[in-house]
Amino acid sequence: MNVLVFLVPMALGLGLVGLFAFLWSLRSGQYEDLDGAALRVLNDDDITG
Amino acid sequence: MELAVEGIACGGCIARIEGALKRMPGVVEARVNFTNRRLTVAWIKEAISPGAVIEALDKMGYGARPFAPRLAEDEDARAARELMKCLATAGFAAMNIMLLSVSVWSGNITDITPETRDFFHWLSALIAVPAVAYAGRPFLRSALGALRARSVNMDVPISLGVLLAVGMSLIETINHAEHAYFDSAVMLLFFLLCGRYLDHAMRRRTRAVAGNLAALRAEIAQRLERNGDVIEVPAAALEPGDRIVVRPGDRLPADGVVVDGTSEIDESLVTGETAGRTRRGGEMVYAGSLNLTGALTLRVTAAGERTLLDEVERLLEKAVKSKSRYVRLADRAARCYAPVVHTAAAATLGGWLLAGASLHDAVIAAISVLIITCPCALALAVPAVQVVAAGRLFRNGVILNAGDAIERLAEIDTVVFDKTGTLTLPEGRVANAAAVPPDLLELAARLGLSSRHPLAAAVAREARDRKPFPGVVEDAGQGVRAIVEGREARLGSASHCRLDGLLQHPASQASIIAVRHGERWAVLMVDQALRPDAVSIVGGLRARGLAMRILSGDRRDAIAPIAAALGISDWQAGLTPDRKVEALKSLAAQGHRVLMVGDGINDAPSLAQAHVSMSPISAAELSQAHADAVFLGAHLAPVLESVLTARAARRLMLQNLSLAAVYNLIAIPIAVAGLVTPLIAALAMSGSSLLVTANALRLRLSRRRRADEAPQQPGSAPATLAAP
């Protein structure tokens, strides 16, 4: 059962990383304009030359 | 005074706010608009101050602010983000706790040591307590607000269930017990947040569209000063009696009388009338119409609040309010639900105590009743179907504005159509294209590309080569001309093409435009084409037992042939917006539930008044904002599809609600008997949620089956109504 000492914090840690990644993406406004983002990928503005 | 109110979450809140405010001395009227979460209060100035009203709302647990449109939309976005954060947190917690719980459950029947089990329970507690404290806030806040005002809403049993489950699990963990219910509490929260977020997301879209309303009105006006200067002023600053100049291509900022100039005016957004009207000195023009051909000088008769457009807006507001009384299926179900559950829990507690059980066991049994009956399936029953139905409608080119549109759509027995832009395509079409020499038609079409007049635009749609001629000159109000292949080519009115003598006006509702190239000439008839599938769709709706009507602002002779072609005998022409609303009201008074399909600004109040409403995507923004659904494309098929989908969806919602009821009938006795272990609770809750969701997904299957049986009739031959 000693293995739990590593496994449990690891499982929780990974979950927390996921959660905070999601919260960060939410806060940074990545879900504000989903349709817009889908269209923006077709935009060629960033191609130079 | 209008107030934006925060925290109105259910039908009960409306009664609470209105009741409380009306009891305040000095308040004449208080009315909550649930759709846009606004509150209108009328009060006597001497008796009470607006601050007191806001304070009273605050005490009841509602934040209120005088209304500022932008703010409300921000508020919405903020609320959605917060719900999403709570949802993410609850989801994370639910997954991790379930991981630990499964270990405990399998351990309980094999070889888990009490120490390991306690460790896992403590870990679960460590995750669950902060997660519930954070993700439960939307429910806790609303429940606290309700309790503080000494009343009960749906969030009270939810919060109670979750808090009791966590509290009991904590105590059981401290006592080294075998069972803890952290997983149930958090999973419950997760499912409920899902339902609430979906609901919120649907409503939010509506608000965003409604926010566009302001853009419709011409904001800037060109005012003519006494000394002859023209200065730009905000349209709101215009006073009756001011003189303004309106250039071609601009929308009119105010109602007025033409004092100088002649121009063709497109009033289709205001009245539904299709043919552009020539307005000259002394005639009235209305705000919101489009000035097409010439510059006009107007004397303003009504500006700002009193324009025809504002009249429409005022009608709208009233209509929207009268409709917000609709109680959703889920709310109705919830209203019966809460008392039953609380009574059952109290009875369980009392029963066990009377039977001689210890207080500890009795409380646990009562709490497990609250947990297992917590409206998990109930909260998902309706939103799950709604989301599937909305998805199915979306694939058919229908975008829903209102979350409860599907429920209302399922109840209709009458369909009322507007004509212009709804039954007919919004753009004109050359009706006699086949009778005109192709090269002359092509010439006319390419000339038409250079003009913004709607008749020219209709002709231009015939162009195969979409390049305008160089050096085209537009004579305002007359037509365009250019030199083509060495000879002069003209497109425009009969006189512009010097055909006055050669042309008799045929008796037809079609509009006429002429083309001349050197000595050759032709007359083109532009009319409104029926939507390609209008006949078959109207037939399909009739076959489903729906009565059909046309209410239009257009002329009689423009509607009669269309009504005849569609076989609709019940039609009225030349209706103003308020007459349309009246007609709908009288239909409603006769007990009919009406689906209104319309597109013009003049339809907007009727769209809001009708039981449920749809607009084509080409509709005025104002109309789209007040339609419950918007459909795309040139076909009318989405209207029929929506009605069918809505009916199927309603059947499924009712099924789901019965499923949830059956589930409770089975679960409550088990809980009352005190036999609920965390495993049973988790299985029962996720089982019922999955069952309800799976049932909702049947809506997709039924579509495929029907699509196989009766393939959609694609655009049958467009019905032409022009009398050549």
Short mmCIF file of N, CA and C in Angstrom, two decimals, chain B residues 471-609:
data_model
loop_
_atom_site.label_atom_id
_atom_site.label_comp_id
_atom_site.label_asym_id
_atom_site.label_seq_id
_atom_site.Cartn_x
_atom_site.Cartn_y
_atom_site.Cartn_z
N GLY B 471 -17.51 53.35 -66.70
CA GLY B 471 -18.10 54.64 -67.06
C GLY B 471 -19.61 54.69 -66.97
N VAL B 472 -20.20 54.00 -66.01
CA VAL B 472 -21.65 54.03 -65.86
C VAL B 472 -22.05 55.30 -65.11
N VAL B 473 -23.04 55.99 -65.63
CA VAL B 473 -23.54 57.20 -64.98
C VAL B 473 -24.91 56.91 -64.41
N GLU B 474 -25.17 57.31 -63.15
CA GLU B 474 -26.50 57.10 -62.56
C GLU B 474 -27.23 58.43 -62.52
N ASP B 475 -28.42 58.46 -63.14
CA ASP B 475 -29.28 59.64 -63.01
C ASP B 475 -30.23 59.35 -61.87
N ALA B 476 -30.08 60.16 -60.79
CA ALA B 476 -30.83 59.85 -59.57
C ALA B 476 -32.31 59.71 -59.85
N GLY B 477 -32.89 58.62 -59.40
CA GLY B 477 -34.32 58.42 -59.53
C GLY B 477 -34.76 58.00 -60.90
N GLN B 478 -33.84 57.92 -61.86
CA GLN B 478 -34.22 57.59 -63.23
C GLN B 478 -33.64 56.24 -63.67
N GLY B 479 -32.33 56.12 -63.60
CA GLY B 479 -31.71 54.89 -64.03
C GLY B 479 -30.23 55.08 -64.27
N VAL B 480 -29.61 54.10 -64.93
CA VAL B 480 -28.19 54.19 -65.21
C VAL B 480 -27.99 54.16 -66.73
N ARG B 481 -26.87 54.73 -67.19
CA ARG B 481 -26.55 54.64 -68.62
C ARG B 481 -25.04 54.51 -68.79
N ALA B 482 -24.65 53.94 -69.91
CA ALA B 482 -23.23 53.77 -70.22
C ALA B 482 -23.11 53.58 -71.72
N ILE B 483 -21.89 53.74 -72.23
CA ILE B 483 -21.66 53.47 -73.65
C ILE B 483 -21.13 52.04 -73.77
N VAL B 484 -21.89 51.18 -74.46
CA VAL B 484 -21.49 49.80 -74.63
C VAL B 484 -21.40 49.51 -76.12
N GLU B 485 -20.28 49.00 -76.55
CA GLU B 485 -20.05 48.67 -77.96
C GLU B 485 -20.43 49.85 -78.86
N GLY B 486 -20.03 51.04 -78.43
CA GLY B 486 -20.22 52.23 -79.25
C GLY B 486 -21.61 52.82 -79.23
N ARG B 487 -22.55 52.13 -78.61
CA ARG B 487 -23.89 52.69 -78.55
C ARG B 487 -24.30 52.90 -77.10
N GLU B 488 -25.26 53.80 -76.92
CA GLU B 488 -25.66 54.09 -75.56
C GLU B 488 -26.59 52.99 -75.04
N ALA B 489 -26.31 52.55 -73.81
CA ALA B 489 -27.18 51.55 -73.18
C ALA B 489 -27.78 52.18 -71.93
N ARG B 490 -29.07 51.96 -71.74
CA ARG B 490 -29.74 52.54 -70.57
C ARG B 490 -30.55 51.48 -69.84
N LEU B 491 -30.59 51.61 -68.53
CA LEU B 491 -31.45 50.74 -67.72
C LEU B 491 -32.17 51.65 -66.73
N GLY B 492 -33.48 51.56 -66.69
CA GLY B 492 -34.17 52.43 -65.73
C GLY B 492 -35.64 52.53 -66.05
N SER B 493 -36.24 53.64 -65.64
CA SER B 493 -37.67 53.82 -65.86
C SER B 493 -37.95 53.94 -67.35
N ALA B 494 -39.22 53.80 -67.71
CA ALA B 494 -39.60 53.84 -69.12
C ALA B 494 -39.17 55.16 -69.75
N SER B 495 -39.35 56.26 -69.04
CA SER B 495 -39.01 57.55 -69.61
C SER B 495 -37.50 57.69 -69.76
N HIS B 496 -36.75 57.10 -68.82
CA HIS B 496 -35.29 57.14 -68.88
C HIS B 496 -34.81 56.47 -70.17
N CYS B 497 -35.50 55.43 -70.57
CA CYS B 497 -35.11 54.70 -71.78
C CYS B 497 -35.84 55.26 -73.01
N ARG B 498 -36.53 56.38 -72.83
CA ARG B 498 -37.27 57.04 -73.90
C ARG B 498 -38.24 56.06 -74.59
N LEU B 499 -39.02 55.38 -73.76
CA LEU B 499 -39.98 54.42 -74.28
C LEU B 499 -41.40 54.83 -73.95
N ASP B 500 -41.57 56.10 -73.53
CA ASP B 500 -42.87 56.51 -73.00
C ASP B 500 -44.03 56.14 -73.91
N GLY B 501 -43.85 56.42 -75.22
CA GLY B 501 -44.96 56.18 -76.14
C GLY B 501 -45.18 54.71 -76.42
N LEU B 502 -44.09 53.95 -76.35
CA LEU B 502 -44.13 52.58 -76.86
C LEU B 502 -44.72 51.58 -75.87
N LEU B 503 -45.01 52.06 -74.68
CA LEU B 503 -45.26 51.11 -73.61
C LEU B 503 -46.61 51.35 -72.95
N GLN B 504 -47.45 50.33 -72.95
CA GLN B 504 -48.64 50.43 -72.11
C GLN B 504 -48.35 49.65 -70.83
N HIS B 505 -48.89 50.16 -69.73
CA HIS B 505 -48.67 49.44 -68.46
C HIS B 505 -49.56 48.22 -68.40
N PRO B 506 -48.98 47.04 -68.31
CA PRO B 506 -49.84 45.87 -68.14
C PRO B 506 -50.38 45.86 -66.71
N ALA B 507 -51.56 45.29 -66.56
CA ALA B 507 -52.13 45.22 -65.22
C ALA B 507 -51.47 44.09 -64.45
N SER B 508 -50.60 44.45 -63.53
CA SER B 508 -49.86 43.42 -62.80
C SER B 508 -49.31 44.06 -61.53
N GLN B 509 -49.04 43.23 -60.54
CA GLN B 509 -48.44 43.81 -59.34
C GLN B 509 -46.93 43.86 -59.47
N ALA B 510 -46.39 43.38 -60.60
CA ALA B 510 -44.96 43.40 -60.79
C ALA B 510 -44.49 44.82 -61.05
N SER B 511 -43.28 45.12 -60.65
CA SER B 511 -42.69 46.42 -60.95
C SER B 511 -41.96 46.31 -62.27
N ILE B 512 -41.83 47.45 -62.92
CA ILE B 512 -41.31 47.44 -64.29
C ILE B 512 -40.02 48.21 -64.38
N ILE B 513 -39.08 47.66 -65.12
CA ILE B 513 -37.84 48.38 -65.40
C ILE B 513 -37.51 48.11 -66.87
N ALA B 514 -37.00 49.12 -67.57
CA ALA B 514 -36.77 48.97 -69.01
C ALA B 514 -35.28 49.00 -69.30
N VAL B 515 -34.91 48.37 -70.41
CA VAL B 515 -33.52 48.41 -70.85
C VAL B 515 -33.52 48.79 -72.33
N ARG B 516 -32.53 49.58 -72.74
CA ARG B 516 -32.45 50.00 -74.14
C ARG B 516 -31.00 49.98 -74.55
N HIS B 517 -30.73 49.40 -75.70
CA HIS B 517 -29.38 49.40 -76.25
C HIS B 517 -29.50 49.83 -77.70
N GLY B 518 -29.09 51.08 -77.97
CA GLY B 518 -29.30 51.60 -79.31
C GLY B 518 -30.78 51.60 -79.64
N GLU B 519 -31.16 50.85 -80.66
CA GLU B 519 -32.57 50.84 -81.05
C GLU B 519 -33.34 49.68 -80.43
N ARG B 520 -32.61 48.72 -79.89
CA ARG B 520 -33.29 47.55 -79.33
C ARG B 520 -33.70 47.87 -77.89
N TRP B 521 -34.83 47.33 -77.45
CA TRP B 521 -35.26 47.57 -76.08
C TRP B 521 -36.10 46.41 -75.58
N ALA B 522 -36.24 46.36 -74.29
CA ALA B 522 -37.08 45.33 -73.68
C ALA B 522 -37.59 45.85 -72.35
N VAL B 523 -38.69 45.30 -71.93
CA VAL B 523 -39.25 45.66 -70.63
C VAL B 523 -39.11 44.44 -69.71
N LEU B 524 -38.55 44.68 -68.55
CA LEU B 524 -38.37 43.58 -67.59
C LEU B 524 -39.38 43.75 -66.46
N MET B 525 -39.97 42.65 -66.06
CA MET B 525 -40.89 42.69 -64.93
C MET B 525 -40.20 42.09 -63.72
N VAL B 526 -40.19 42.85 -62.65
CA VAL B 526 -39.57 42.34 -61.43
C VAL B 526 -40.68 42.10 -60.42
N ASP B 527 -40.75 40.91 -59.90
CA ASP B 527 -41.75 40.64 -58.88
C ASP B 527 -41.13 39.83 -57.76
N GLN B 528 -41.95 39.52 -56.79
CA GLN B 528 -41.48 38.77 -55.64
C GLN B 528 -41.82 37.31 -55.88
N ALA B 529 -40.82 36.46 -55.82
CA ALA B 529 -41.07 35.04 -56.01
C ALA B 529 -41.43 34.40 -54.68
N LEU B 530 -42.34 33.45 -54.74
CA LEU B 530 -42.61 32.65 -53.54
C LEU B 530 -41.36 31.88 -53.20
N ARG B 531 -41.16 31.62 -51.93
CA ARG B 531 -40.05 30.74 -51.58
C ARG B 531 -40.29 29.41 -52.30
N PRO B 532 -39.20 28.79 -52.77
CA PRO B 532 -39.36 27.67 -53.70
C PRO B 532 -40.26 26.54 -53.17
N ASP B 533 -40.23 26.31 -51.88
CA ASP B 533 -41.00 25.17 -51.38
C ASP B 533 -42.24 25.61 -50.60
N ALA B 534 -42.63 26.90 -50.77
CA ALA B 534 -43.72 27.43 -49.95
C ALA B 534 -44.99 26.59 -50.07
N VAL B 535 -45.32 26.19 -51.31
CA VAL B 535 -46.58 25.48 -51.52
C VAL B 535 -46.57 24.14 -50.78
N SER B 536 -45.48 23.39 -50.95
CA SER B 536 -45.45 22.06 -50.34
C SER B 536 -45.38 22.16 -48.82
N ILE B 537 -44.67 23.18 -48.30
CA ILE B 537 -44.54 23.29 -46.85
C ILE B 537 -45.87 23.71 -46.22
N VAL B 538 -46.54 24.65 -46.87
CA VAL B 538 -47.84 25.07 -46.34
C VAL B 538 -48.78 23.86 -46.35
N GLY B 539 -48.70 23.07 -47.43
CA GLY B 539 -49.50 21.85 -47.49
C GLY B 539 -49.14 20.90 -46.35
N GLY B 540 -47.83 20.76 -46.10
CA GLY B 540 -47.36 19.87 -45.04
C GLY B 540 -47.85 20.32 -43.68
N LEU B 541 -47.82 21.63 -43.44
CA LEU B 541 -48.29 22.16 -42.16
C LEU B 541 -49.77 21.90 -42.01
N ARG B 542 -50.51 22.07 -43.12
CA ARG B 542 -51.94 21.86 -43.05
C ARG B 542 -52.23 20.39 -42.76
N ALA B 543 -51.44 19.51 -43.37
CA ALA B 543 -51.63 18.07 -43.14
C ALA B 543 -51.39 17.70 -41.68
N ARG B 544 -50.59 18.53 -40.97
CA ARG B 544 -50.34 18.27 -39.55
C ARG B 544 -51.42 18.90 -38.67
N GLY B 545 -52.48 19.35 -39.29
CA GLY B 545 -53.62 19.86 -38.51
C GLY B 545 -53.48 21.30 -38.06
N LEU B 546 -52.65 22.08 -38.75
CA LEU B 546 -52.48 23.47 -38.35
C LEU B 546 -53.30 24.39 -39.26
N ALA B 547 -53.94 25.38 -38.67
CA ALA B 547 -54.67 26.38 -39.45
C ALA B 547 -53.66 27.42 -39.93
N MET B 548 -53.93 28.01 -41.11
CA MET B 548 -52.97 28.92 -41.71
C MET B 548 -53.60 30.28 -41.96
N ARG B 549 -52.84 31.36 -41.75
CA ARG B 549 -53.34 32.70 -42.02
C ARG B 549 -52.22 33.56 -42.57
N ILE B 550 -52.59 34.60 -43.31
CA ILE B 550 -51.60 35.59 -43.73
C ILE B 550 -52.02 36.95 -43.17
N LEU B 551 -51.10 37.60 -42.47
CA LEU B 551 -51.33 38.98 -42.03
C LEU B 551 -50.21 39.80 -42.64
N SER B 552 -50.54 40.73 -43.50
CA SER B 552 -49.49 41.46 -44.19
C SER B 552 -49.76 42.96 -44.18
N GLY B 553 -48.68 43.72 -44.29
CA GLY B 553 -48.80 45.17 -44.40
C GLY B 553 -48.86 45.60 -45.86
N ASP B 554 -48.73 44.64 -46.77
CA ASP B 554 -48.69 44.96 -48.20
C ASP B 554 -50.10 45.18 -48.75
N ARG B 555 -50.15 45.60 -50.04
CA ARG B 555 -51.45 45.88 -50.67
C ARG B 555 -52.25 44.61 -50.90
N ARG B 556 -53.56 44.79 -51.02
CA ARG B 556 -54.45 43.64 -51.25
C ARG B 556 -54.07 42.86 -52.49
N ASP B 557 -53.86 43.62 -53.61
CA ASP B 557 -53.66 42.93 -54.88
C ASP B 557 -52.30 42.23 -54.95
N ALA B 558 -51.40 42.55 -53.99
CA ALA B 558 -50.13 41.84 -53.97
C ALA B 558 -50.27 40.51 -53.23
N ILE B 559 -51.26 40.44 -52.34
CA ILE B 559 -51.38 39.25 -51.50
C ILE B 559 -52.32 38.22 -52.09
N ALA B 560 -53.41 38.72 -52.71
CA ALA B 560 -54.45 37.81 -53.18
C ALA B 560 -53.89 36.64 -54.01
N PRO B 561 -53.02 36.91 -55.02
CA PRO B 561 -52.55 35.76 -55.81
C PRO B 561 -51.70 34.79 -54.99
N ILE B 562 -50.95 35.33 -54.04
CA ILE B 562 -50.10 34.45 -53.22
C ILE B 562 -50.96 33.57 -52.33
N ALA B 563 -51.96 34.19 -51.72
CA ALA B 563 -52.85 33.42 -50.86
C ALA B 563 -53.55 32.34 -51.67
N ALA B 564 -53.94 32.70 -52.91
CA ALA B 564 -54.62 31.72 -53.76
C ALA B 564 -53.68 30.57 -54.10
N ALA B 565 -52.43 30.90 -54.45
CA ALA B 565 -51.48 29.87 -54.83
C ALA B 565 -51.23 28.90 -53.68
N LEU B 566 -51.28 29.41 -52.46
CA LEU B 566 -50.99 28.57 -51.30
C LEU B 566 -52.25 27.92 -50.74
N GLY B 567 -53.41 28.35 -51.26
CA GLY B 567 -54.66 27.80 -50.75
C GLY B 567 -54.99 28.29 -49.36
N ILE B 568 -54.56 29.50 -49.02
CA ILE B 568 -54.88 30.07 -47.73
C ILE B 568 -56.03 31.05 -47.92
N SER B 569 -57.16 30.76 -47.31
CA SER B 569 -58.32 31.61 -47.55
C SER B 569 -58.41 32.75 -46.53
N ASP B 570 -57.68 32.60 -45.43
CA ASP B 570 -57.79 33.54 -44.34
C ASP B 570 -56.65 34.54 -44.42
N TRP B 571 -56.88 35.71 -45.04
CA TRP B 571 -55.77 36.66 -45.09
C TRP B 571 -56.26 38.09 -44.95
N GLN B 572 -55.39 38.94 -44.40
CA GLN B 572 -55.72 40.35 -44.24
C GLN B 572 -54.56 41.17 -44.78
N ALA B 573 -54.90 42.28 -45.47
CA ALA B 573 -53.87 43.10 -46.09
C ALA B 573 -53.84 44.48 -45.44
N GLY B 574 -52.76 45.21 -45.70
CA GLY B 574 -52.65 46.60 -45.29
C GLY B 574 -52.71 46.80 -43.78
N LEU B 575 -52.18 45.85 -43.02
CA LEU B 575 -52.26 45.97 -41.56
C LEU B 575 -51.08 46.76 -41.02
N THR B 576 -51.35 47.64 -40.06
CA THR B 576 -50.28 48.33 -39.34
C THR B 576 -49.80 47.40 -38.23
N PRO B 577 -48.60 47.71 -37.66
CA PRO B 577 -48.10 46.81 -36.61
C PRO B 577 -49.11 46.57 -35.49
N ASP B 578 -49.79 47.63 -35.03
CA ASP B 578 -50.68 47.40 -33.89
C ASP B 578 -51.93 46.62 -34.29
N ARG B 579 -52.35 46.76 -35.57
CA ARG B 579 -53.48 45.94 -36.03
C ARG B 579 -53.08 44.46 -36.07
N LYS B 580 -51.84 44.21 -36.47
CA LYS B 580 -51.36 42.83 -36.47
C LYS B 580 -51.38 42.25 -35.07
N VAL B 581 -50.89 43.07 -34.12
CA VAL B 581 -50.88 42.60 -32.73
C VAL B 581 -52.30 42.33 -32.26
N GLU B 582 -53.21 43.24 -32.65
CA GLU B 582 -54.62 43.06 -32.27
C GLU B 582 -55.15 41.73 -32.81
N ALA B 583 -54.84 41.48 -34.11
CA ALA B 583 -55.32 40.25 -34.74
C ALA B 583 -54.81 39.03 -33.98
N LEU B 584 -53.53 39.09 -33.57
CA LEU B 584 -52.95 37.96 -32.85
C LEU B 584 -53.60 37.81 -31.48
N LYS B 585 -53.86 38.97 -30.84
CA LYS B 585 -54.48 38.93 -29.52
C LYS B 585 -55.84 38.27 -29.60
N SER B 586 -56.60 38.62 -30.66
CA SER B 586 -57.94 38.07 -30.74
C SER B 586 -57.87 36.57 -31.02
N LEU B 587 -56.85 36.16 -31.80
CA LEU B 587 -56.66 34.72 -32.01
C LEU B 587 -56.36 34.03 -30.69
N ALA B 588 -55.49 34.66 -29.89
CA ALA B 588 -55.13 34.08 -28.60
C ALA B 588 -56.35 34.01 -27.68
N ALA B 589 -57.19 35.07 -27.77
CA ALA B 589 -58.38 35.10 -26.92
C ALA B 589 -59.34 33.97 -27.28
N GLN B 590 -59.29 33.56 -28.57
CA GLN B 590 -60.13 32.43 -28.98
C GLN B 590 -59.53 31.10 -28.57
N GLY B 591 -58.39 31.16 -27.89
CA GLY B 591 -57.78 29.93 -27.40
C GLY B 591 -56.79 29.31 -28.37
N HIS B 592 -56.44 30.05 -29.44
CA HIS B 592 -55.47 29.50 -30.38
C HIS B 592 -54.06 29.79 -29.88
N ARG B 593 -53.16 28.88 -30.16
CA ARG B 593 -51.75 29.14 -29.91
C ARG B 593 -51.08 29.32 -31.25
N VAL B 594 -50.50 30.50 -31.43
CA VAL B 594 -50.10 30.92 -32.76
C VAL B 594 -48.59 30.90 -32.92
N LEU B 595 -48.14 30.32 -34.05
CA LEU B 595 -46.77 30.50 -34.49
C LEU B 595 -46.77 31.62 -35.51
N MET B 596 -46.04 32.70 -35.23
CA MET B 596 -45.97 33.82 -36.15
C MET B 596 -44.66 33.71 -36.92
N VAL B 597 -44.74 33.79 -38.25
CA VAL B 597 -43.53 33.79 -39.06
C VAL B 597 -43.49 35.12 -39.79
N GLY B 598 -42.49 35.94 -39.53
CA GLY B 598 -42.44 37.26 -40.15
C GLY B 598 -41.04 37.82 -40.15
N ASP B 599 -40.85 38.91 -40.91
CA ASP B 599 -39.48 39.41 -41.02
C ASP B 599 -39.31 40.92 -40.87
N GLY B 600 -40.35 41.72 -41.10
CA GLY B 600 -40.15 43.16 -41.13
C GLY B 600 -40.13 43.79 -39.74
N ILE B 601 -39.72 45.06 -39.68
CA ILE B 601 -39.80 45.77 -38.42
C ILE B 601 -41.25 45.84 -37.98
N ASN B 602 -42.15 45.93 -38.98
CA ASN B 602 -43.57 46.01 -38.65
C ASN B 602 -44.08 44.70 -38.05
N ASP B 603 -43.33 43.61 -38.23
CA ASP B 603 -43.75 42.34 -37.66
C ASP B 603 -43.22 42.14 -36.24
N ALA B 604 -42.22 42.92 -35.87
CA ALA B 604 -41.53 42.65 -34.61
C ALA B 604 -42.49 42.56 -33.42
N PRO B 605 -43.44 43.52 -33.26
CA PRO B 605 -44.34 43.38 -32.11
C PRO B 605 -45.19 42.12 -32.19
N SER B 606 -45.64 41.75 -33.40
CA SER B 606 -46.45 40.55 -33.51
C SER B 606 -45.61 39.32 -33.20
N LEU B 607 -44.33 39.35 -33.60
CA LEU B 607 -43.46 38.22 -33.29
C LEU B 607 -43.34 38.04 -31.79
N ALA B 608 -43.25 39.18 -31.09
CA ALA B 608 -43.12 39.11 -29.65
C ALA B 608 -44.44 38.73 -29.00
N GLN B 609 -45.55 39.10 -29.65
CA GLN B 609 -46.86 38.86 -29.07
C GLN B 609 -47.29 37.40 -29.22
#
